[in-house]
PDB file of C-alpha atoms in Angstrom:
ATOM      1  CA  LEU A   1       0.000   0.000   0.000  1.00 82.00           C
ATOM      2  CA  ASN A   2       2.892   2.356   0.806  1.00 84.00           C
ATOM      3  CA  GLU A   3       4.490   1.931  -2.638  1.00 87.00           C
ATOM      4  CA  LEU A   4       1.161   2.016  -4.478  1.00 93.00           C
ATOM      5  CA  TYR A   5      -0.412   5.085  -2.917  1.00 93.00           C
ATOM      6  CA  ARG A   6       1.921   7.097  -0.660  1.00 94.00           C
ATOM      7  CA  PRO A   7       4.251   9.755  -2.145  1.00 95.00           C
ATOM      8  CA  PHE A   8       7.072  11.059   0.053  1.00 93.00           C
ATOM      9  CA  ARG A   9       9.752  13.742   0.204  1.00 91.00           C
ATOM     10  CA  VAL A  10      13.333  13.713   1.480  1.00 85.00           C
ATOM     11  CA  GLY A  11      14.724  17.222   1.453  1.00 83.00           C
ATOM     12  CA  ALA A  12      14.171  18.686  -2.020  1.00 87.00           C
ATOM     13  CA  ASP A  13      13.658  15.239  -3.587  1.00 91.00           C
ATOM     14  CA  ALA A  14      10.105  13.983  -4.123  1.00 94.00           C
ATOM     15  CA  THR A  15       8.980  10.454  -5.006  1.00 95.00           C
ATOM     16  CA  ALA A  16       5.531   9.661  -6.380  1.00 97.00           C
ATOM     17  CA  ALA A  17       3.623   6.459  -5.707  1.00 96.00           C
ATOM     18  CA  ASN A  18       2.450   4.229  -8.552  1.00 96.00           C
ATOM     19  CA  PRO A  19      -0.851   2.297  -8.309  1.00 96.00           C
ATOM     20  CA  ALA A  20       0.050   0.349 -11.484  1.00 96.00           C
ATOM     21  CA  LEU A  21       2.993  -1.487  -9.903  1.00 96.00           C
ATOM     22  CA  ARG A  22       3.216  -5.227 -10.542  1.00 96.00           C
ATOM     23  CA  THR A  23       4.216  -7.815  -7.952  1.00 95.00           C
ATOM     24  CA  GLU A  24       7.900  -8.670  -7.687  1.00 97.00           C
ATOM     25  CA  ARG A  25       9.023 -12.252  -8.339  1.00 97.00           C
ATOM     26  CA  SER A  26      12.262 -13.759  -7.054  1.00 97.00           C
ATOM     27  CA  ARG A  27      14.206 -16.794  -8.209  1.00 97.00           C
ATOM     28  CA  GLY A  28      17.721 -17.976  -7.514  1.00 98.00           C
ATOM     29  CA  ILE A  29      20.145 -20.742  -6.732  1.00 98.00           C
ATOM     30  CA  GLU A  30      22.606 -21.302  -3.893  1.00 97.00           C
ATOM     31  CA  LEU A  31      25.490 -23.706  -3.358  1.00 98.00           C
ATOM     32  CA  GLY A  32      26.924 -24.063   0.136  1.00 98.00           C
ATOM     33  CA  VAL A  33      29.704 -25.997   1.829  1.00 97.00           C
ATOM     34  CA  ASP A  34      30.606 -26.514   5.509  1.00 97.00           C
ATOM     35  CA  TRP A  35      34.157 -27.352   6.593  1.00 97.00           C
ATOM     36  CA  LYS A  36      35.597 -28.213  10.027  1.00 96.00           C
ATOM     37  CA  PRO A  37      39.404 -28.269   9.795  1.00 94.00           C
ATOM     38  CA  ALA A  38      39.533 -28.754  13.597  1.00 93.00           C
ATOM     39  CA  GLU A  39      37.105 -29.571  16.386  1.00 92.00           C
ATOM     40  CA  ALA A  40      36.789 -25.934  17.493  1.00 95.00           C
ATOM     41  CA  VAL A  41      36.993 -24.348  14.033  1.00 97.00           C
ATOM     42  CA  SER A  42      34.233 -24.151  11.419  1.00 97.00           C
ATOM     43  CA  VAL A  43      33.965 -22.451   8.039  1.00 98.00           C
ATOM     44  CA  ARG A  44      30.842 -22.004   5.902  1.00 98.00           C
ATOM     45  CA  ALA A  45      30.712 -20.668   2.351  1.00 98.00           C
ATOM     46  CA  THR A  46      27.722 -20.027   0.095  1.00 98.00           C
ATOM     47  CA  LEU A  47      27.714 -19.068  -3.571  1.00 98.00           C
ATOM     48  CA  PHE A  48      24.484 -17.511  -4.831  1.00 98.00           C
ATOM     49  CA  SER A  49      22.870 -16.195  -7.979  1.00 98.00           C
ATOM     50  CA  ASN A  50      19.535 -14.434  -7.605  1.00 98.00           C
ATOM     51  CA  ARG A  51      17.202 -12.556  -9.932  1.00 98.00           C
ATOM     52  CA  LEU A  52      14.387 -10.295  -8.768  1.00 98.00           C
ATOM     53  CA  ASP A  53      11.977  -9.827 -11.674  1.00 98.00           C
ATOM     54  CA  ARG A  54       9.824  -6.680 -11.814  1.00 97.00           C
ATOM     55  CA  ALA A  55      11.914  -5.186  -9.000  1.00 97.00           C
ATOM     56  CA  ILE A  56      10.369  -2.026  -7.561  1.00 96.00           C
ATOM     57  CA  ALA A  57      12.696   0.987  -7.486  1.00 95.00           C
ATOM     58  CA  ASN A  58      12.527   4.764  -7.184  1.00 95.00           C
ATOM     59  CA  VAL A  59      13.249   5.858 -10.765  1.00 96.00           C
ATOM     60  CA  THR A  60      14.382   9.426 -11.482  1.00 94.00           C
ATOM     61  CA  LEU A  61      12.184  11.016 -14.154  1.00 94.00           C
ATOM     62  CA  GLY A  62      12.983  14.712 -13.828  1.00 94.00           C
ATOM     63  CA  ALA A  63      14.660  17.502 -11.884  1.00 92.00           C
ATOM     64  CA  GLY A  64      13.372  20.676 -10.254  1.00 91.00           C
ATOM     65  CA  PRO A  65      12.324  23.365 -10.335  1.00 95.00           C
ATOM     66  CA  GLY A  66       8.918  22.410 -11.633  1.00 95.00           C
ATOM     67  CA  ASN A  67       5.559  20.794 -10.949  1.00 96.00           C
ATOM     68  CA  PHE A  68       5.305  17.029 -11.342  1.00 97.00           C
ATOM     69  CA  PRO A  69       2.387  14.567 -11.167  1.00 95.00           C
ATOM     70  CA  GLY A  70       1.775  12.950  -7.827  1.00 94.00           C
ATOM     71  CA  VAL A  71       4.065  15.227  -5.811  1.00 96.00           C
ATOM     72  CA  GLY A  72       3.439  18.823  -6.893  1.00 95.00           C
ATOM     73  CA  PHE A  73       6.283  21.334  -6.840  1.00 96.00           C
ATOM     74  CA  VAL A  74       9.916  20.200  -6.702  1.00 94.00           C
ATOM     75  CA  ALA A  75      12.468  22.897  -5.901  1.00 92.00           C
ATOM     76  CA  ALA A  76      15.743  23.525  -7.737  1.00 90.00           C
ATOM     77  CA  GLY A  77      18.324  20.885  -6.917  1.00 86.00           C
ATOM     78  CA  GLY A  78      15.641  18.314  -6.164  1.00 90.00           C
ATOM     79  CA  ALA A  79      14.896  15.153  -8.110  1.00 91.00           C
ATOM     80  CA  TYR A  80      11.471  13.920  -9.164  1.00 95.00           C
ATOM     81  CA  ARG A  81      11.127  10.151  -8.913  1.00 95.00           C
ATOM     82  CA  GLN A  82       8.357   7.589  -9.221  1.00 96.00           C
ATOM     83  CA  ARG A  83       8.191   4.029  -7.974  1.00 96.00           C
ATOM     84  CA  GLN A  84       8.404   1.792 -11.030  1.00 96.00           C
ATOM     85  CA  ASN A  85       8.982  -1.839 -11.934  1.00 97.00           C
ATOM     86  CA  LEU A  86      12.404  -2.482 -13.409  1.00 97.00           C
ATOM     87  CA  ASP A  87      12.863  -5.474 -15.697  1.00 98.00           C
ATOM     88  CA  ALA A  88      14.952  -7.162 -13.007  1.00 98.00           C
ATOM     89  CA  ILE A  89      17.810  -6.891 -10.533  1.00 98.00           C
ATOM     90  CA  ARG A  90      20.410  -9.635 -10.869  1.00 98.00           C
ATOM     91  CA  SER A  91      22.793 -10.383  -7.987  1.00 98.00           C
ATOM     92  CA  ASN A  92      25.699 -12.845  -7.906  1.00 98.00           C
ATOM     93  CA  GLY A  93      28.055 -13.290  -5.000  1.00 98.00           C
ATOM     94  CA  VAL A  94      29.463 -15.238  -2.092  1.00 98.00           C
ATOM     95  CA  GLU A  95      29.038 -15.293   1.675  1.00 98.00           C
ATOM     96  CA  ILE A  96      31.714 -16.706   4.009  1.00 98.00           C
ATOM     97  CA  ASP A  97      31.480 -17.250   7.770  1.00 98.00           C
ATOM     98  CA  ALA A  98      34.187 -18.614  10.060  1.00 98.00           C
ATOM     99  CA  GLU A  99      34.222 -19.360  13.791  1.00 97.00           C
ATOM    100  CA  ALA A 100      36.874 -20.578  16.212  1.00 97.00           C
ATOM    101  CA  ARG A 101      36.853 -21.243  19.957  1.00 96.00           C
ATOM    102  CA  LEU A 102      39.857 -21.729  22.223  1.00 94.00           C
ATOM    103  CA  GLY A 103      39.020 -22.024  25.874  1.00 94.00           C
ATOM    104  CA  ASP A 104      37.465 -18.746  26.997  1.00 95.00           C
ATOM    105  CA  TRP A 105      38.302 -17.072  23.686  1.00 97.00           C
ATOM    106  CA  HIS A 106      35.996 -16.814  20.699  1.00 97.00           C
ATOM    107  CA  LEU A 107      36.757 -15.501  17.221  1.00 98.00           C
ATOM    108  CA  GLY A 108      34.201 -14.996  14.473  1.00 98.00           C
ATOM    109  CA  ALA A 109      34.458 -13.448  11.018  1.00 98.00           C
ATOM    110  CA  SER A 110      32.145 -12.977   8.045  1.00 98.00           C
ATOM    111  CA  TYR A 111      32.412 -11.569   4.541  1.00 98.00           C
ATOM    112  CA  ALA A 112      29.820 -11.025   1.830  1.00 98.00           C
ATOM    113  CA  TYR A 113      30.332  -9.948  -1.758  1.00 98.00           C
ATOM    114  CA  ALA A 114      27.414  -9.107  -4.039  1.00 98.00           C
ATOM    115  CA  ASP A 115      27.655  -7.963  -7.639  1.00 98.00           C
ATOM    116  CA  ALA A 116      24.169  -6.534  -8.191  1.00 98.00           C
ATOM    117  CA  ARG A 117      23.103  -5.014 -11.502  1.00 98.00           C
ATOM    118  CA  VAL A 118      19.912  -3.460 -12.836  1.00 98.00           C
ATOM    119  CA  ARG A 119      18.191  -4.702 -15.970  1.00 97.00           C
ATOM    120  CA  ALA A 120      15.919  -1.947 -17.282  1.00 96.00           C
ATOM    121  CA  SER A 121      14.129  -0.707 -20.390  1.00 94.00           C
ATOM    122  CA  GLY A 122      11.520   1.898 -21.312  1.00 91.00           C
ATOM    123  CA  ALA A 123      11.474   4.964 -19.066  1.00 87.00           C
ATOM    124  CA  ALA A 124      14.184   3.398 -16.875  1.00 92.00           C
ATOM    125  CA  LEU A 125      16.520   2.463 -19.751  1.00 94.00           C
ATOM    126  CA  SER A 126      19.231   4.817 -18.468  1.00 93.00           C
ATOM    127  CA  LEU A 127      19.562   2.606 -15.379  1.00 96.00           C
ATOM    128  CA  ASP A 128      20.397  -0.559 -17.321  1.00 97.00           C
ATOM    129  CA  GLY A 129      23.678  -2.029 -16.082  1.00 97.00           C
ATOM    130  CA  LEU A 130      23.943   0.259 -13.045  1.00 97.00           C
ATOM    131  CA  GLN A 131      24.110  -0.807  -9.412  1.00 97.00           C
ATOM    132  CA  PRO A 132      20.894  -0.725  -7.377  1.00 97.00           C
ATOM    133  CA  ALA A 133      20.667   2.163  -4.934  1.00 94.00           C
ATOM    134  CA  GLN A 134      22.065   1.562  -1.437  1.00 93.00           C
ATOM    135  CA  VAL A 135      23.496  -1.887  -2.170  1.00 95.00           C
ATOM    136  CA  PRO A 136      27.182  -2.180  -1.137  1.00 97.00           C
ATOM    137  CA  ARG A 137      29.406  -4.724  -2.853  1.00 97.00           C
ATOM    138  CA  HIS A 138      31.393  -5.652   0.243  1.00 98.00           C
ATOM    139  CA  LEU A 139      30.315  -6.316   3.827  1.00 98.00           C
ATOM    140  CA  ALA A 140      32.695  -7.691   6.442  1.00 98.00           C
ATOM    141  CA  SER A 141      32.874  -8.126  10.196  1.00 98.00           C
ATOM    142  CA  ALA A 142      35.161  -9.693  12.792  1.00 98.00           C
ATOM    143  CA  THR A 143      34.397 -10.397  16.453  1.00 98.00           C
ATOM    144  CA  LEU A 144      36.840 -11.191  19.243  1.00 98.00           C
ATOM    145  CA  GLY A 145      35.366 -12.349  22.530  1.00 97.00           C
ATOM    146  CA  TRP A 146      36.691 -13.411  25.935  1.00 96.00           C
ATOM    147  CA  ARG A 147      34.296 -14.729  28.536  1.00 92.00           C
ATOM    148  CA  TRP A 148      31.800 -11.895  29.027  1.00 91.00           C
ATOM    149  CA  LEU A 149      33.626  -9.325  26.879  1.00 96.00           C
ATOM    150  CA  SER A 150      33.487  -8.912  23.101  1.00 97.00           C
ATOM    151  CA  THR A 151      34.417  -6.397  20.442  1.00 98.00           C
ATOM    152  CA  THR A 152      33.311  -6.293  16.802  1.00 98.00           C
ATOM    153  CA  VAL A 153      34.731  -4.464  13.798  1.00 98.00           C
ATOM    154  CA  ARG A 154      32.365  -3.934  10.851  1.00 98.00           C
ATOM    155  CA  TYR A 155      33.083  -2.656   7.361  1.00 98.00           C
ATOM    156  CA  VAL A 156      30.668  -1.619   4.615  1.00 97.00           C
ATOM    157  CA  SER A 157      31.988  -0.525   1.233  1.00 98.00           C
ATOM    158  CA  ALA A 158      30.934   2.572  -0.695  1.00 96.00           C
ATOM    159  CA  GLN A 159      27.555   2.493  -2.424  1.00 96.00           C
ATOM    160  CA  PHE A 160      25.271   4.763  -4.393  1.00 95.00           C
ATOM    161  CA  GLU A 161      22.390   6.605  -2.772  1.00 92.00           C
ATOM    162  CA  ASP A 162      20.400   7.084  -5.967  1.00 93.00           C
ATOM    163  CA  ASP A 163      19.223   5.031  -8.921  1.00 94.00           C
ATOM    164  CA  GLY A 164      21.437   6.924 -11.395  1.00 94.00           C
ATOM    165  CA  ASN A 165      24.634   6.171  -9.422  1.00 95.00           C
ATOM    166  CA  LEU A 166      25.419   9.878  -9.122  1.00 92.00           C
ATOM    167  CA  ARG A 167      25.318  10.384  -5.340  1.00 91.00           C
ATOM    168  CA  ASN A 168      27.975   8.445  -3.480  1.00 93.00           C
ATOM    169  CA  LEU A 169      27.704   7.083   0.060  1.00 94.00           C
ATOM    170  CA  GLY A 170      31.196   6.578   1.451  1.00 94.00           C
ATOM    171  CA  ASP A 171      32.481   3.374   2.985  1.00 97.00           C
ATOM    172  CA  ALA A 172      32.493   3.026   6.765  1.00 97.00           C
ATOM    173  CA  LEU A 173      34.482   1.159   9.411  1.00 97.00           C
ATOM    174  CA  THR A 174      32.888   0.924  12.852  1.00 97.00           C
ATOM    175  CA  LEU A 175      33.820  -0.586  16.195  1.00 98.00           C
ATOM    176  CA  ASP A 176      31.301  -2.088  18.629  1.00 98.00           C
ATOM    177  CA  ALA A 177      31.884  -3.446  22.124  1.00 98.00           C
ATOM    178  CA  ALA A 178      29.796  -5.313  24.668  1.00 97.00           C
ATOM    179  CA  ALA A 179      30.166  -6.615  28.204  1.00 96.00           C
ATOM    180  CA  SER A 180      27.865  -8.623  30.448  1.00 92.00           C
ATOM    181  CA  ILE A 181      29.439  -8.451  33.911  1.00 90.00           C
ATOM    182  CA  PRO A 182      28.141 -10.913  36.516  1.00 90.00           C
ATOM    183  CA  VAL A 183      27.577  -9.318  39.916  1.00 89.00           C
ATOM    184  CA  THR A 184      25.834 -12.180  41.702  1.00 89.00           C
ATOM    185  CA  HIS A 185      24.465 -15.553  40.649  1.00 85.00           C
ATOM    186  CA  ARG A 186      21.257 -13.889  39.417  1.00 87.00           C
ATOM    187  CA  LEU A 187      22.324 -10.292  38.761  1.00 92.00           C
ATOM    188  CA  SER A 188      24.465  -8.970  35.893  1.00 92.00           C
ATOM    189  CA  ILE A 189      25.300  -5.567  34.435  1.00 94.00           C
ATOM    190  CA  THR A 190      25.201  -5.111  30.659  1.00 94.00           C
ATOM    191  CA  LEU A 191      27.237  -2.489  28.831  1.00 96.00           C
ATOM    192  CA  ARG A 192      27.057  -2.045  25.059  1.00 96.00           C
ATOM    193  CA  ALA A 193      28.459   0.473  22.610  1.00 97.00           C
ATOM    194  CA  GLU A 194      27.886   0.870  18.853  1.00 96.00           C
ATOM    195  CA  ASN A 195      30.250   2.858  16.632  1.00 97.00           C
ATOM    196  CA  LEU A 196      32.541   3.523  19.583  1.00 96.00           C
ATOM    197  CA  ALA A 197      34.865   5.781  17.542  1.00 95.00           C
ATOM    198  CA  ASP A 198      31.862   7.767  16.198  1.00 96.00           C
ATOM    199  CA  ALA A 199      32.892   7.149  12.589  1.00 96.00           C
ATOM    200  CA  GLN A 200      30.746   8.775   9.923  1.00 94.00           C
ATOM    201  CA  VAL A 201      28.268   6.331   8.405  1.00 95.00           C
ATOM    202  CA  ASP A 202      26.439   7.861   5.444  1.00 93.00           C
ATOM    203  CA  ALA A 203      22.751   6.963   5.160  1.00 89.00           C
ATOM    204  CA  ALA A 204      21.539   9.387   2.487  1.00 85.00           C
ATOM    205  CA  VAL A 205      22.635  12.353   0.376  1.00 83.00           C
ATOM    206  CA  SER A 206      20.087  14.944  -0.740  1.00 76.00           C
ATOM    207  CA  GLY A 207      20.120  16.828  -4.027  1.00 71.00           C
ATOM    208  CA  ALA A 208      21.546  19.803  -2.139  1.00 71.00           C
ATOM    209  CA  GLY A 209      24.461  17.676  -0.934  1.00 76.00           C
ATOM    210  CA  ILE A 210      23.234  17.329   2.654  1.00 80.00           C
ATOM    211  CA  VAL A 211      24.476  14.050   4.150  1.00 85.00           C
ATOM    212  CA  GLU A 212      22.261  12.175   6.594  1.00 86.00           C
ATOM    213  CA  ARG A 213      24.219  10.118   9.097  1.00 89.00           C
ATOM    214  CA  ALA A 214      23.307   6.738  10.546  1.00 90.00           C
ATOM    215  CA  THR A 215      24.557   4.891  13.609  1.00 87.00           C
ATOM    216  CA  PRO A 216      26.366   7.598  15.578  1.00 93.00           C
ATOM    217  CA  ARG A 217      28.160   6.599  18.788  1.00 96.00           C
ATOM    218  CA  THR A 218      25.476   4.989  20.945  1.00 95.00           C
ATOM    219  CA  LEU A 219      25.886   3.643  24.492  1.00 96.00           C
ATOM    220  CA  TRP A 220      23.595   1.362  26.511  1.00 94.00           C
ATOM    221  CA  PHE A 221      23.590   0.398  30.180  1.00 95.00           C
ATOM    222  CA  GLY A 222      21.350  -2.274  31.597  1.00 94.00           C
ATOM    223  CA  VAL A 223      20.767  -4.509  34.576  1.00 93.00           C
ATOM    224  CA  ARG A 224      19.609  -8.099  34.147  1.00 88.00           C
ATOM    225  CA  LEU A 225      17.986 -10.152  36.893  1.00 86.00           C
ATOM    226  CA  GLY A 226      17.755 -13.855  36.092  1.00 75.00           C
ATOM    227  CA  GLY A 227      15.017 -16.128  37.347  1.00 55.00           C
ATOM    228  CA  ALA A 228      15.374 -19.418  39.120  1.00 45.00           C
ATOM    229  CA  GLY A 229      17.570 -21.809  37.201  1.00 45.00           C
ATOM    230  CA  ASN A 230      19.230 -18.978  35.132  1.00 47.00           C
TER     231      ASN A 230
END
Protein backbone atom coordinates (compact mmCIF):
# COMPACT_ATOMS: atom_id res chain seq x y z
CA LEU A 1 0.00 0.00 0.00
CA ASN A 2 2.89 2.36 0.81
CA GLU A 3 4.49 1.93 -2.64
CA LEU A 4 1.16 2.02 -4.48
CA TYR A 5 -0.41 5.09 -2.92
CA ARG A 6 1.92 7.10 -0.66
CA PRO A 7 4.25 9.76 -2.14
CA PHE A 8 7.07 11.06 0.05
CA ARG A 9 9.75 13.74 0.20
CA VAL A 10 13.33 13.71 1.48
CA GLY A 11 14.72 17.22 1.45
CA ALA A 12 14.17 18.69 -2.02
CA ASP A 13 13.66 15.24 -3.59
CA ALA A 14 10.10 13.98 -4.12
CA THR A 15 8.98 10.45 -5.01
CA ALA A 16 5.53 9.66 -6.38
CA ALA A 17 3.62 6.46 -5.71
CA ASN A 18 2.45 4.23 -8.55
CA PRO A 19 -0.85 2.30 -8.31
CA ALA A 20 0.05 0.35 -11.48
CA LEU A 21 2.99 -1.49 -9.90
CA ARG A 22 3.22 -5.23 -10.54
CA THR A 23 4.22 -7.82 -7.95
CA GLU A 24 7.90 -8.67 -7.69
CA ARG A 25 9.02 -12.25 -8.34
CA SER A 26 12.26 -13.76 -7.05
CA ARG A 27 14.21 -16.79 -8.21
CA GLY A 28 17.72 -17.98 -7.51
CA ILE A 29 20.15 -20.74 -6.73
CA GLU A 30 22.61 -21.30 -3.89
CA LEU A 31 25.49 -23.71 -3.36
CA GLY A 32 26.92 -24.06 0.14
CA VAL A 33 29.70 -26.00 1.83
CA ASP A 34 30.61 -26.51 5.51
CA TRP A 35 34.16 -27.35 6.59
CA LYS A 36 35.60 -28.21 10.03
CA PRO A 37 39.40 -28.27 9.80
CA ALA A 38 39.53 -28.75 13.60
CA GLU A 39 37.11 -29.57 16.39
CA ALA A 40 36.79 -25.93 17.49
CA VAL A 41 36.99 -24.35 14.03
CA SER A 42 34.23 -24.15 11.42
CA VAL A 43 33.97 -22.45 8.04
CA ARG A 44 30.84 -22.00 5.90
CA ALA A 45 30.71 -20.67 2.35
CA THR A 46 27.72 -20.03 0.10
CA LEU A 47 27.71 -19.07 -3.57
CA PHE A 48 24.48 -17.51 -4.83
CA SER A 49 22.87 -16.19 -7.98
CA ASN A 50 19.53 -14.43 -7.61
CA ARG A 51 17.20 -12.56 -9.93
CA LEU A 52 14.39 -10.29 -8.77
CA ASP A 53 11.98 -9.83 -11.67
CA ARG A 54 9.82 -6.68 -11.81
CA ALA A 55 11.91 -5.19 -9.00
CA ILE A 56 10.37 -2.03 -7.56
CA ALA A 57 12.70 0.99 -7.49
CA ASN A 58 12.53 4.76 -7.18
CA VAL A 59 13.25 5.86 -10.77
CA THR A 60 14.38 9.43 -11.48
CA LEU A 61 12.18 11.02 -14.15
CA GLY A 62 12.98 14.71 -13.83
CA ALA A 63 14.66 17.50 -11.88
CA GLY A 64 13.37 20.68 -10.25
CA PRO A 65 12.32 23.36 -10.33
CA GLY A 66 8.92 22.41 -11.63
CA ASN A 67 5.56 20.79 -10.95
CA PHE A 68 5.30 17.03 -11.34
CA PRO A 69 2.39 14.57 -11.17
CA GLY A 70 1.77 12.95 -7.83
CA VAL A 71 4.07 15.23 -5.81
CA GLY A 72 3.44 18.82 -6.89
CA PHE A 73 6.28 21.33 -6.84
CA VAL A 74 9.92 20.20 -6.70
CA ALA A 75 12.47 22.90 -5.90
CA ALA A 76 15.74 23.53 -7.74
CA GLY A 77 18.32 20.89 -6.92
CA GLY A 78 15.64 18.31 -6.16
CA ALA A 79 14.90 15.15 -8.11
CA TYR A 80 11.47 13.92 -9.16
CA ARG A 81 11.13 10.15 -8.91
CA GLN A 82 8.36 7.59 -9.22
CA ARG A 83 8.19 4.03 -7.97
CA GLN A 84 8.40 1.79 -11.03
CA ASN A 85 8.98 -1.84 -11.93
CA LEU A 86 12.40 -2.48 -13.41
CA ASP A 87 12.86 -5.47 -15.70
CA ALA A 88 14.95 -7.16 -13.01
CA ILE A 89 17.81 -6.89 -10.53
CA ARG A 90 20.41 -9.64 -10.87
CA SER A 91 22.79 -10.38 -7.99
CA ASN A 92 25.70 -12.85 -7.91
CA GLY A 93 28.06 -13.29 -5.00
CA VAL A 94 29.46 -15.24 -2.09
CA GLU A 95 29.04 -15.29 1.67
CA ILE A 96 31.71 -16.71 4.01
CA ASP A 97 31.48 -17.25 7.77
CA ALA A 98 34.19 -18.61 10.06
CA GLU A 99 34.22 -19.36 13.79
CA ALA A 100 36.87 -20.58 16.21
CA ARG A 101 36.85 -21.24 19.96
CA LEU A 102 39.86 -21.73 22.22
CA GLY A 103 39.02 -22.02 25.87
CA ASP A 104 37.47 -18.75 27.00
CA TRP A 105 38.30 -17.07 23.69
CA HIS A 106 36.00 -16.81 20.70
CA LEU A 107 36.76 -15.50 17.22
CA GLY A 108 34.20 -15.00 14.47
CA ALA A 109 34.46 -13.45 11.02
CA SER A 110 32.15 -12.98 8.05
CA TYR A 111 32.41 -11.57 4.54
CA ALA A 112 29.82 -11.02 1.83
CA TYR A 113 30.33 -9.95 -1.76
CA ALA A 114 27.41 -9.11 -4.04
CA ASP A 115 27.65 -7.96 -7.64
CA ALA A 116 24.17 -6.53 -8.19
CA ARG A 117 23.10 -5.01 -11.50
CA VAL A 118 19.91 -3.46 -12.84
CA ARG A 119 18.19 -4.70 -15.97
CA ALA A 120 15.92 -1.95 -17.28
CA SER A 121 14.13 -0.71 -20.39
CA GLY A 122 11.52 1.90 -21.31
CA ALA A 123 11.47 4.96 -19.07
CA ALA A 124 14.18 3.40 -16.87
CA LEU A 125 16.52 2.46 -19.75
CA SER A 126 19.23 4.82 -18.47
CA LEU A 127 19.56 2.61 -15.38
CA ASP A 128 20.40 -0.56 -17.32
CA GLY A 129 23.68 -2.03 -16.08
CA LEU A 130 23.94 0.26 -13.04
CA GLN A 131 24.11 -0.81 -9.41
CA PRO A 132 20.89 -0.72 -7.38
CA ALA A 133 20.67 2.16 -4.93
CA GLN A 134 22.06 1.56 -1.44
CA VAL A 135 23.50 -1.89 -2.17
CA PRO A 136 27.18 -2.18 -1.14
CA ARG A 137 29.41 -4.72 -2.85
CA HIS A 138 31.39 -5.65 0.24
CA LEU A 139 30.32 -6.32 3.83
CA ALA A 140 32.70 -7.69 6.44
CA SER A 141 32.87 -8.13 10.20
CA ALA A 142 35.16 -9.69 12.79
CA THR A 143 34.40 -10.40 16.45
CA LEU A 144 36.84 -11.19 19.24
CA GLY A 145 35.37 -12.35 22.53
CA TRP A 146 36.69 -13.41 25.93
CA ARG A 147 34.30 -14.73 28.54
CA TRP A 148 31.80 -11.90 29.03
CA LEU A 149 33.63 -9.32 26.88
CA SER A 150 33.49 -8.91 23.10
CA THR A 151 34.42 -6.40 20.44
CA THR A 152 33.31 -6.29 16.80
CA VAL A 153 34.73 -4.46 13.80
CA ARG A 154 32.37 -3.93 10.85
CA TYR A 155 33.08 -2.66 7.36
CA VAL A 156 30.67 -1.62 4.62
CA SER A 157 31.99 -0.53 1.23
CA ALA A 158 30.93 2.57 -0.70
CA GLN A 159 27.55 2.49 -2.42
CA PHE A 160 25.27 4.76 -4.39
CA GLU A 161 22.39 6.61 -2.77
CA ASP A 162 20.40 7.08 -5.97
CA ASP A 163 19.22 5.03 -8.92
CA GLY A 164 21.44 6.92 -11.39
CA ASN A 165 24.63 6.17 -9.42
CA LEU A 166 25.42 9.88 -9.12
CA ARG A 167 25.32 10.38 -5.34
CA ASN A 168 27.97 8.44 -3.48
CA LEU A 169 27.70 7.08 0.06
CA GLY A 170 31.20 6.58 1.45
CA ASP A 171 32.48 3.37 2.98
CA ALA A 172 32.49 3.03 6.77
CA LEU A 173 34.48 1.16 9.41
CA THR A 174 32.89 0.92 12.85
CA LEU A 175 33.82 -0.59 16.20
CA ASP A 176 31.30 -2.09 18.63
CA ALA A 177 31.88 -3.45 22.12
CA ALA A 178 29.80 -5.31 24.67
CA ALA A 179 30.17 -6.62 28.20
CA SER A 180 27.86 -8.62 30.45
CA ILE A 181 29.44 -8.45 33.91
CA PRO A 182 28.14 -10.91 36.52
CA VAL A 183 27.58 -9.32 39.92
CA THR A 184 25.83 -12.18 41.70
CA HIS A 185 24.46 -15.55 40.65
CA ARG A 186 21.26 -13.89 39.42
CA LEU A 187 22.32 -10.29 38.76
CA SER A 188 24.46 -8.97 35.89
CA ILE A 189 25.30 -5.57 34.43
CA THR A 190 25.20 -5.11 30.66
CA LEU A 191 27.24 -2.49 28.83
CA ARG A 192 27.06 -2.04 25.06
CA ALA A 193 28.46 0.47 22.61
CA GLU A 194 27.89 0.87 18.85
CA ASN A 195 30.25 2.86 16.63
CA LEU A 196 32.54 3.52 19.58
CA ALA A 197 34.86 5.78 17.54
CA ASP A 198 31.86 7.77 16.20
CA ALA A 199 32.89 7.15 12.59
CA GLN A 200 30.75 8.78 9.92
CA VAL A 201 28.27 6.33 8.41
CA ASP A 202 26.44 7.86 5.44
CA ALA A 203 22.75 6.96 5.16
CA ALA A 204 21.54 9.39 2.49
CA VAL A 205 22.63 12.35 0.38
CA SER A 206 20.09 14.94 -0.74
CA GLY A 207 20.12 16.83 -4.03
CA ALA A 208 21.55 19.80 -2.14
CA GLY A 209 24.46 17.68 -0.93
CA ILE A 210 23.23 17.33 2.65
CA VAL A 211 24.48 14.05 4.15
CA GLU A 212 22.26 12.17 6.59
CA ARG A 213 24.22 10.12 9.10
CA ALA A 214 23.31 6.74 10.55
CA THR A 215 24.56 4.89 13.61
CA PRO A 216 26.37 7.60 15.58
CA ARG A 217 28.16 6.60 18.79
CA THR A 218 25.48 4.99 20.94
CA LEU A 219 25.89 3.64 24.49
CA TRP A 220 23.59 1.36 26.51
CA PHE A 221 23.59 0.40 30.18
CA GLY A 222 21.35 -2.27 31.60
CA VAL A 223 20.77 -4.51 34.58
CA ARG A 224 19.61 -8.10 34.15
CA LEU A 225 17.99 -10.15 36.89
CA GLY A 226 17.75 -13.86 36.09
CA GLY A 227 15.02 -16.13 37.35
CA ALA A 228 15.37 -19.42 39.12
CA GLY A 229 17.57 -21.81 37.20
CA ASN A 230 19.23 -18.98 35.13
